[in-house]
Amino acid sequence: MDVYQSKRTKLTRPKTRKTDLRICTFNCRLLEVGREYHIPITMVFIDFKKAFDTIEPTALWESLKTQGIDSVYIKLLKECYNDCSTTITPFYNPVNIPITRGVRQGDPISPNLFSACLESAFRRMSWPHLKEDKDDYDNSPGIRINGRNLTHLRFADDIILISKTPQIAEKMLQELVNSCETVGLEINASKTKVLRNKFASSHQIHIRKNNTMSAIEDVEEYVYLGRLLNTKNDLEPEIHRRRRSAWAALNNIKNTTNALTCPKIRAQLFDSIVLPALTYGSETWTFTKALSERVRITHAALERKLVGITLTEQREKNLHREDIRKMSQVKDPLAFITKRKLSWAGHVMRKNDNRWTTLLQEWIPRNEKRPVGRPPMRWADSLKKEISVRQGTQLIEPWSTIAKDRKKWIAVIRAHTN
């Protein structure tokens, strides 16, 4: 199933944290380019009603057969799902309930089965398989990226439909609704949201279900895969969310950290729980000096809480940041973020299999003219400024070329994080 589906789209299913980062990178870069070149972008975030519990078994087995799964494995899976039931005990009276639909929650193979069924639904539609030589891209689904048309992203049951205009997005959404009904999936109209930038039309998107028209709500921001996206591609609201998550993570372990007497073990616990909460998704951040200072200040406050010193006590004792760092022994947050961003940038640029993450990073809209004026800061600007090799004003070797050489890039990471 993995082999078959990876041929159809490069961002289909969740496997590792890198898959998560690929989609976050894509969304941020897409909004970044739309803001810089004034490209209208409409994104529809799909939500299913009880996605894993509503799949029709007949449609599931047919999907596996269509995707080339051996009949022996299909028969084995059927045996696992035959005569399934669950038991509930209201008022001490056990009640046995047969299970006739859906896939097992918590089963390691369930995401694969769900994705196979969803793949079958997408194969019935016309717009995921547009030919790349189609001329009228302005009136066709998706966004044209370096000669290829990208219409949607899939991360298990989290789906994004992408289009230039809401009118086309509405047609795409309606076709998806009709196709998903054939496999037992129902789209939740109240939780499905539309995110569009200021250059897109304000046309209201509707879907028809059971002869009833439902309007899809427009939002200014949306949390997707743990990352807050907004129409302005502004990172500040996401930084606020990360700060709250970091404090919540520290409060959850404060009893343990207070009981620990070994600073090294306490620091390892902090770096493995609190620091990732503060820097989640930082590989895709477009980091300004003001935002980096906010992260540093938040981390310093977390450090003081860890070692049991208030800001007033720090000032009275004339302790500097370096003194607190010696006491806490935790990692520097900005160096940690820099290392993660450089590692991710190298990983993206070394891929040569035409995956969307790499194509999007190299994407420059050829038919769009950038307006006059200095553009907002982009994700790759810091890499261009700090890593690209120049001789005077002449560019000798761009950062993207250096990143393709693993040994050179490892040396760059060490030089910028030590």
Short mmCIF file of C-alpha atoms in Angstrom, two decimals:
data_model
loop_
_atom_site.label_atom_id
_atom_site.label_comp_id
_atom_site.label_asym_id
_atom_site.label_seq_id
_atom_site.Cartn_x
_atom_site.Cartn_y
_atom_site.Cartn_z
CA MET A 1 0.00 0.00 0.00
CA ASP A 2 2.84 2.39 0.83
CA VAL A 3 4.50 1.84 -2.54
CA TYR A 4 1.29 2.27 -4.50
CA GLN A 5 0.15 5.40 -2.71
CA SER A 6 3.56 7.08 -2.79
CA LYS A 7 3.40 6.97 -6.57
CA ARG A 8 0.17 8.92 -6.55
CA THR A 9 1.23 11.74 -4.25
CA LYS A 10 4.33 12.59 -2.23
CA LEU A 11 2.41 13.89 0.79
CA THR A 12 -0.23 11.28 1.34
CA ARG A 13 0.04 9.61 4.71
CA PRO A 14 1.63 10.08 8.12
CA LYS A 15 4.66 7.91 8.80
CA THR A 16 7.18 9.96 10.74
CA ARG A 17 7.74 13.45 12.10
CA LYS A 18 9.43 14.32 8.79
CA THR A 19 6.12 13.80 6.99
CA ASP A 20 4.56 16.27 9.40
CA LEU A 21 7.32 18.78 8.68
CA ARG A 22 6.97 18.36 4.91
CA ILE A 23 3.32 19.40 5.05
CA CYS A 24 4.03 22.28 7.46
CA THR A 25 6.83 23.46 5.16
CA PHE A 26 4.50 23.26 2.20
CA ASN A 27 1.69 25.24 3.82
CA CYS A 28 4.03 27.96 5.09
CA ARG A 29 5.86 28.28 1.78
CA LEU A 30 2.60 28.38 -0.18
CA LEU A 31 1.25 31.21 1.97
CA GLU A 32 4.64 32.93 1.80
CA VAL A 33 4.70 32.95 -2.02
CA GLY A 34 1.05 33.99 -2.20
CA ARG A 35 1.77 36.96 0.05
CA GLU A 36 4.88 38.01 -1.89
CA TYR A 37 3.48 37.68 -5.43
CA HIS A 38 -0.16 38.54 -4.59
CA ILE A 39 -1.38 35.13 -5.75
CA PRO A 40 -4.96 34.30 -4.69
CA ILE A 41 -5.01 31.12 -2.59
CA THR A 42 -8.01 29.28 -1.19
CA MET A 43 -7.46 26.33 1.15
CA VAL A 44 -10.28 24.08 2.37
CA PHE A 45 -9.52 22.03 5.50
CA ILE A 46 -11.63 18.87 5.47
CA ASP A 47 -13.01 17.22 8.59
CA PHE A 48 -14.76 13.83 8.53
CA LYS A 49 -17.45 12.64 10.93
CA LYS A 50 -15.99 9.71 12.90
CA ALA A 51 -13.64 8.96 10.01
CA PHE A 52 -12.18 5.65 11.22
CA ASP A 53 -15.58 4.36 12.45
CA THR A 54 -17.67 4.78 9.29
CA ILE A 55 -15.73 2.99 6.55
CA GLU A 56 -17.76 0.33 4.75
CA PRO A 57 -15.99 -3.08 4.89
CA THR A 58 -17.05 -3.93 1.32
CA ALA A 59 -15.46 -0.73 0.01
CA LEU A 60 -12.32 -1.41 2.06
CA TRP A 61 -11.75 -4.91 0.65
CA GLU A 62 -12.42 -3.65 -2.88
CA SER A 63 -9.89 -0.83 -2.38
CA LEU A 64 -7.19 -3.28 -1.27
CA LYS A 65 -7.89 -5.51 -4.26
CA THR A 66 -7.72 -2.54 -6.66
CA GLN A 67 -4.39 -1.44 -5.21
CA GLY A 68 -2.78 -4.80 -5.87
CA ILE A 69 -2.79 -6.30 -2.37
CA ASP A 70 -2.40 -10.09 -2.43
CA SER A 71 -5.68 -11.94 -1.93
CA VAL A 72 -4.11 -13.96 0.91
CA TYR A 73 -3.60 -10.80 2.98
CA ILE A 74 -7.09 -9.53 2.16
CA LYS A 75 -8.58 -12.84 3.31
CA LEU A 76 -6.55 -12.67 6.52
CA LEU A 77 -7.78 -9.15 7.23
CA LYS A 78 -11.36 -10.21 6.58
CA GLU A 79 -10.98 -12.94 9.16
CA CYS A 80 -9.74 -10.38 11.68
CA TYR A 81 -12.80 -8.20 11.11
CA ASN A 82 -15.44 -10.95 10.95
CA ASP A 83 -17.78 -11.27 13.95
CA CYS A 84 -16.18 -8.32 15.76
CA SER A 85 -17.98 -6.94 18.77
CA THR A 86 -17.50 -4.73 21.77
CA THR A 87 -18.94 -4.93 25.25
CA ILE A 88 -20.18 -2.09 27.43
CA THR A 89 -21.38 -2.48 31.02
CA PRO A 90 -24.09 0.02 31.99
CA PHE A 91 -25.31 -0.47 35.57
CA TYR A 92 -23.23 -3.67 35.91
CA ASN A 93 -25.12 -5.33 33.02
CA PRO A 94 -22.77 -6.27 30.15
CA VAL A 95 -24.17 -5.56 26.68
CA ASN A 96 -22.56 -7.07 23.60
CA ILE A 97 -22.62 -4.82 20.50
CA PRO A 98 -21.62 -6.15 17.04
CA ILE A 99 -19.27 -3.96 14.99
CA THR A 100 -20.17 -3.84 11.30
CA ARG A 101 -18.37 -0.70 10.09
CA GLY A 102 -15.06 1.11 10.51
CA VAL A 103 -11.53 0.00 11.36
CA ARG A 104 -10.14 -0.83 14.78
CA GLN A 105 -8.99 2.11 16.86
CA GLY A 106 -5.39 1.74 18.03
CA ASP A 107 -4.58 -1.08 15.61
CA PRO A 108 -1.22 -0.34 13.84
CA ILE A 109 -2.66 -1.34 10.47
CA SER A 110 -5.79 0.82 10.77
CA PRO A 111 -4.18 4.02 9.33
CA ASN A 112 -3.01 1.99 6.32
CA LEU A 113 -6.47 0.55 5.75
CA PHE A 114 -8.08 3.98 6.09
CA SER A 115 -5.60 5.52 3.64
CA ALA A 116 -6.21 2.71 1.14
CA CYS A 117 -9.94 3.35 1.33
CA LEU A 118 -9.47 7.11 0.98
CA GLU A 119 -7.14 6.53 -1.96
CA SER A 120 -9.92 4.60 -3.66
CA ALA A 121 -12.28 7.55 -3.15
CA PHE A 122 -9.76 9.99 -4.64
CA ARG A 123 -9.23 7.77 -7.67
CA ARG A 124 -12.89 8.22 -8.59
CA MET A 125 -12.48 11.98 -8.91
CA SER A 126 -11.17 13.89 -11.89
CA TRP A 127 -9.18 16.78 -10.40
CA PRO A 128 -6.44 14.85 -8.48
CA HIS A 129 -5.15 13.49 -11.80
CA LEU A 130 -4.98 16.57 -14.03
CA LYS A 131 -2.54 16.41 -16.91
CA GLU A 132 0.49 18.65 -16.51
CA ASP A 133 0.19 19.98 -20.06
CA LYS A 134 -3.18 21.61 -19.36
CA ASP A 135 -3.00 25.25 -20.48
CA ASP A 136 -5.83 26.93 -18.56
CA TYR A 137 -4.39 26.71 -15.07
CA ASP A 138 -6.25 29.79 -13.82
CA ASN A 139 -9.60 28.01 -14.24
CA SER A 140 -8.46 24.53 -13.19
CA PRO A 141 -8.15 23.02 -9.71
CA GLY A 142 -4.92 23.43 -7.77
CA ILE A 143 -1.91 25.72 -7.87
CA ARG A 144 0.71 25.51 -10.61
CA ILE A 145 4.17 24.89 -9.14
CA ASN A 146 7.09 24.61 -11.54
CA GLY A 147 4.92 23.16 -14.30
CA ARG A 148 3.00 20.77 -12.04
CA ASN A 149 -0.46 21.21 -10.62
CA LEU A 150 -0.97 20.50 -6.92
CA THR A 151 -4.61 20.12 -5.93
CA HIS A 152 -4.57 18.69 -2.42
CA LEU A 153 -2.58 17.37 0.54
CA ARG A 154 -3.47 14.31 2.59
CA PHE A 155 -2.29 13.39 6.07
CA ALA A 156 -4.47 10.41 7.03
CA ASP A 157 -7.94 11.93 7.51
CA ASP A 158 -6.62 15.54 7.52
CA ILE A 159 -7.07 16.82 3.96
CA ILE A 160 -6.46 20.22 2.40
CA LEU A 161 -7.97 21.19 -0.96
CA ILE A 162 -6.00 23.93 -2.72
CA SER A 163 -7.21 26.26 -5.43
CA LYS A 164 -6.87 29.81 -6.70
CA THR A 165 -10.56 30.63 -6.57
CA PRO A 166 -13.29 29.62 -4.11
CA GLN A 167 -15.61 28.77 -7.02
CA ILE A 168 -13.24 26.01 -8.15
CA ALA A 169 -12.63 24.93 -4.54
CA GLU A 170 -16.41 24.54 -4.15
CA LYS A 171 -16.57 22.19 -7.15
CA MET A 172 -13.62 20.19 -5.83
CA LEU A 173 -15.24 19.92 -2.41
CA GLN A 174 -18.59 18.78 -3.82
CA GLU A 175 -16.93 16.09 -5.91
CA LEU A 176 -15.02 14.92 -2.83
CA VAL A 177 -18.27 14.74 -0.82
CA ASN A 178 -19.93 12.59 -3.47
CA SER A 179 -16.93 10.29 -3.85
CA CYS A 180 -16.41 9.78 -0.10
CA GLU A 181 -20.04 8.78 0.36
CA THR A 182 -19.38 5.68 -1.76
CA VAL A 183 -16.94 4.34 0.86
CA GLY A 184 -18.96 5.37 3.90
CA LEU A 185 -17.17 8.63 4.76
CA GLU A 186 -19.16 11.76 5.55
CA ILE A 187 -17.71 15.26 5.63
CA ASN A 188 -18.54 17.34 8.68
CA ALA A 189 -19.69 20.65 7.20
CA SER A 190 -19.65 22.45 10.56
CA LYS A 191 -15.98 21.61 11.22
CA THR A 192 -14.71 21.95 7.66
CA LYS A 193 -13.13 25.41 7.28
CA VAL A 194 -11.97 27.72 4.49
CA LEU A 195 -8.76 29.75 4.76
CA ARG A 196 -8.10 32.28 2.01
CA ASN A 197 -5.63 35.12 1.65
CA LYS A 198 -6.67 38.69 0.95
CA PHE A 199 -6.12 38.30 -2.79
CA ALA A 200 -8.74 35.57 -3.19
CA SER A 201 -12.42 36.16 -3.96
CA SER A 202 -14.87 36.43 -1.06
CA HIS A 203 -17.31 33.99 -2.69
CA GLN A 204 -19.01 31.81 -0.05
CA ILE A 205 -18.35 28.08 -0.43
CA HIS A 206 -21.31 25.68 -0.08
CA ILE A 207 -21.75 21.92 -0.29
CA ARG A 208 -24.87 19.89 -0.97
CA LYS A 209 -25.62 16.85 1.21
CA ASN A 210 -28.94 15.01 1.22
CA ASN A 211 -30.51 17.79 -0.87
CA THR A 212 -29.48 20.36 1.74
CA MET A 213 -27.05 23.22 1.10
CA SER A 214 -24.53 23.93 3.86
CA ALA A 215 -22.24 26.96 4.00
CA ILE A 216 -18.58 26.37 4.88
CA GLU A 217 -17.23 28.80 7.48
CA ASP A 218 -14.36 31.14 6.64
CA VAL A 219 -11.60 31.50 9.21
CA GLU A 220 -8.57 33.78 9.56
CA GLU A 221 -6.45 31.04 11.18
CA TYR A 222 -6.47 27.27 11.50
CA VAL A 223 -4.46 24.77 13.53
CA TYR A 224 -3.23 22.03 11.18
CA LEU A 225 -0.98 19.23 12.46
CA GLY A 226 -0.19 21.26 15.57
CA ARG A 227 0.86 24.38 13.63
CA LEU A 228 -1.24 27.55 13.55
CA LEU A 229 -1.67 28.84 10.00
CA ASN A 230 -3.12 32.26 9.22
CA THR A 231 -3.89 34.27 6.12
CA LYS A 232 -1.02 36.73 6.75
CA ASN A 233 1.53 33.95 7.35
CA ASP A 234 2.30 35.70 10.63
CA LEU A 235 4.39 33.66 13.07
CA GLU A 236 3.62 35.68 16.21
CA PRO A 237 0.35 33.86 17.15
CA GLU A 238 2.16 30.52 16.80
CA ILE A 239 4.94 31.73 19.10
CA HIS A 240 2.30 32.57 21.73
CA ARG A 241 0.90 29.04 21.40
CA ARG A 242 4.38 27.54 21.81
CA ARG A 243 5.01 29.60 24.93
CA ARG A 244 1.79 28.38 26.52
CA SER A 245 2.60 24.78 25.58
CA ALA A 246 6.06 25.07 27.13
CA TRP A 247 4.69 26.38 30.42
CA ALA A 248 2.06 23.64 30.47
CA ALA A 249 4.76 21.03 29.86
CA LEU A 250 6.91 22.39 32.69
CA ASN A 251 3.96 22.48 35.10
CA ASN A 252 3.25 18.83 34.31
CA ILE A 253 6.73 17.77 35.42
CA LYS A 254 7.39 20.33 38.16
CA ASN A 255 6.91 17.79 40.97
CA THR A 256 9.51 15.53 39.37
CA THR A 257 12.01 18.30 38.67
CA ASN A 258 11.64 19.67 42.20
CA ALA A 259 12.39 16.22 43.64
CA LEU A 260 15.48 15.64 41.48
CA THR A 261 18.81 16.48 43.07
CA CYS A 262 20.99 15.76 40.02
CA PRO A 263 21.14 18.87 37.76
CA LYS A 264 22.17 16.80 34.75
CA ILE A 265 19.15 14.48 34.92
CA ARG A 266 16.88 17.46 35.57
CA ALA A 267 18.28 19.24 32.50
CA GLN A 268 17.81 16.14 30.33
CA LEU A 269 14.18 15.91 31.43
CA PHE A 270 13.65 19.59 30.64
CA ASP A 271 15.31 19.30 27.21
CA SER A 272 13.28 16.23 26.29
CA ILE A 273 9.84 17.58 27.33
CA VAL A 274 9.75 21.37 27.68
CA LEU A 275 12.16 22.42 24.93
CA PRO A 276 10.40 20.40 22.18
CA ALA A 277 7.07 21.92 23.28
CA LEU A 278 8.55 25.42 22.95
CA THR A 279 10.21 24.79 19.57
CA TYR A 280 7.69 22.46 17.87
CA GLY A 281 7.75 23.07 14.12
CA SER A 282 10.62 25.57 14.42
CA GLU A 283 12.23 24.04 11.31
CA THR A 284 9.60 25.91 9.27
CA TRP A 285 9.70 29.21 11.16
CA THR A 286 10.60 32.46 9.42
CA PHE A 287 12.53 33.81 12.38
CA THR A 288 13.04 37.55 12.93
CA LYS A 289 15.20 39.05 15.66
CA ALA A 290 12.13 40.22 17.58
CA LEU A 291 10.55 36.75 17.56
CA SER A 292 13.81 35.03 18.47
CA GLU A 293 14.14 37.41 21.42
CA ARG A 294 10.66 36.44 22.62
CA VAL A 295 11.58 32.77 22.50
CA ARG A 296 14.81 33.47 24.41
CA ILE A 297 12.96 35.46 27.10
CA THR A 298 10.37 32.71 27.52
CA HIS A 299 13.09 30.08 27.79
CA ALA A 300 14.94 32.19 30.38
CA ALA A 301 11.77 32.40 32.49
CA LEU A 302 11.36 28.63 32.22
CA GLU A 303 14.99 28.19 33.31
CA ARG A 304 14.44 30.35 36.40
CA LYS A 305 11.36 28.32 37.27
CA LEU A 306 13.40 25.13 36.85
CA VAL A 307 16.17 26.20 39.25
CA GLY A 308 13.78 27.93 41.69
CA ILE A 309 14.89 31.54 41.24
CA THR A 310 12.57 34.47 40.58
CA LEU A 311 13.45 37.42 38.37
CA THR A 312 13.65 39.67 41.46
CA GLU A 313 16.10 37.30 43.14
CA GLN A 314 18.18 37.14 39.97
CA ARG A 315 18.48 40.93 39.92
CA GLU A 316 19.22 41.17 43.65
CA LYS A 317 22.01 38.61 43.35
CA ASN A 318 23.24 40.24 40.13
CA LEU A 319 23.08 36.95 38.23
CA HIS A 320 23.51 37.00 34.47
CA ARG A 321 21.98 34.62 31.94
CA GLU A 322 25.22 32.66 31.81
CA ASP A 323 25.03 32.10 35.58
CA ILE A 324 21.49 30.72 35.33
CA ARG A 325 22.55 28.51 32.41
CA LYS A 326 25.38 27.01 34.50
CA MET A 327 22.88 26.22 37.22
CA SER A 328 20.24 24.73 34.92
CA GLN A 329 22.63 23.01 32.41
CA VAL A 330 19.90 23.06 29.74
CA LYS A 331 20.43 23.58 26.01
CA ASP A 332 20.41 27.00 24.39
CA PRO A 333 17.02 27.36 22.62
CA LEU A 334 18.23 29.50 19.71
CA ALA A 335 21.11 27.14 18.94
CA PHE A 336 18.66 24.24 19.16
CA ILE A 337 16.29 25.93 16.68
CA THR A 338 19.14 26.80 14.32
CA LYS A 339 20.39 23.22 14.29
CA ARG A 340 16.94 21.84 13.56
CA LYS A 341 16.30 24.35 10.78
CA LEU A 342 19.64 23.68 9.11
CA SER A 343 19.19 19.92 9.39
CA TRP A 344 15.75 20.15 7.83
CA ALA A 345 16.93 22.48 5.06
CA GLY A 346 19.69 20.03 4.13
CA HIS A 347 17.25 17.12 4.17
CA VAL A 348 14.85 18.95 1.83
CA MET A 349 17.47 20.06 -0.69
CA ARG A 350 19.17 16.65 -0.93
CA LYS A 351 15.98 14.98 -2.17
CA ASN A 352 16.07 14.49 -5.93
CA ASP A 353 12.86 12.49 -6.47
CA ASN A 354 10.70 15.52 -7.44
CA ARG A 355 8.77 15.53 -4.18
CA TRP A 356 6.59 18.54 -3.52
CA THR A 357 8.59 19.89 -0.58
CA THR A 358 11.70 20.37 -2.70
CA LEU A 359 9.78 21.67 -5.72
CA LEU A 360 7.98 24.21 -3.59
CA GLN A 361 11.19 25.48 -2.01
CA GLU A 362 12.59 26.11 -5.49
CA TRP A 363 9.30 27.57 -6.75
CA ILE A 364 9.37 31.02 -8.33
CA PRO A 365 6.08 31.95 -10.08
CA ARG A 366 7.09 32.68 -13.66
CA ASN A 367 3.84 34.26 -14.81
CA GLU A 368 3.37 36.46 -11.75
CA LYS A 369 4.99 39.85 -11.25
CA ARG A 370 6.12 40.77 -7.78
CA PRO A 371 4.91 44.23 -6.67
CA VAL A 372 7.33 47.07 -6.04
CA GLY A 373 8.89 47.25 -2.60
CA ARG A 374 10.80 45.08 -0.19
CA PRO A 375 9.05 41.74 0.33
CA PRO A 376 8.41 40.34 3.82
CA MET A 377 11.10 38.10 5.23
CA ARG A 378 11.12 34.60 3.76
CA TRP A 379 12.10 31.27 5.29
CA ALA A 380 15.25 30.96 3.19
CA ASP A 381 16.45 34.57 3.63
CA SER A 382 18.54 33.80 6.72
CA LEU A 383 20.13 30.85 4.92
CA LYS A 384 20.97 33.00 1.92
CA LYS A 385 22.49 35.70 4.10
CA GLU A 386 24.51 33.55 6.51
CA ILE A 387 25.50 30.47 4.51
CA SER A 388 25.71 31.36 0.82
CA VAL A 389 29.30 31.98 -0.29
CA ARG A 390 29.90 35.44 -1.80
CA GLN A 391 32.83 37.37 -3.10
CA GLY A 392 31.90 40.98 -2.61
CA THR A 393 28.42 41.29 -4.13
CA GLN A 394 28.87 38.28 -6.41
CA LEU A 395 27.25 35.01 -5.41
CA ILE A 396 29.77 32.17 -5.68
CA GLU A 397 27.84 29.23 -4.19
CA PRO A 398 24.22 29.44 -2.94
CA TRP A 399 23.17 27.69 0.26
CA SER A 400 20.97 25.25 -1.69
CA THR A 401 24.03 23.94 -3.56
CA ILE A 402 26.06 23.59 -0.35
CA ALA A 403 23.16 21.74 1.30
CA LYS A 404 23.25 19.01 -1.36
CA ASP A 405 26.73 18.00 -0.16
CA ARG A 406 26.13 16.24 3.14
CA LYS A 407 29.70 16.61 4.46
CA LYS A 408 29.80 20.35 3.70
CA TRP A 409 26.39 20.84 5.27
CA ILE A 410 27.35 19.01 8.46
CA ALA A 411 30.32 21.34 8.75
CA VAL A 412 27.97 24.32 8.29
CA ILE A 413 25.67 23.04 11.06
CA ARG A 414 28.59 22.59 13.45
CA ALA A 415 29.93 26.05 12.66
CA HIS A 416 26.55 27.71 13.36
CA THR A 417 25.60 25.78 16.50
CA ASN A 418 28.87 25.44 18.42
#
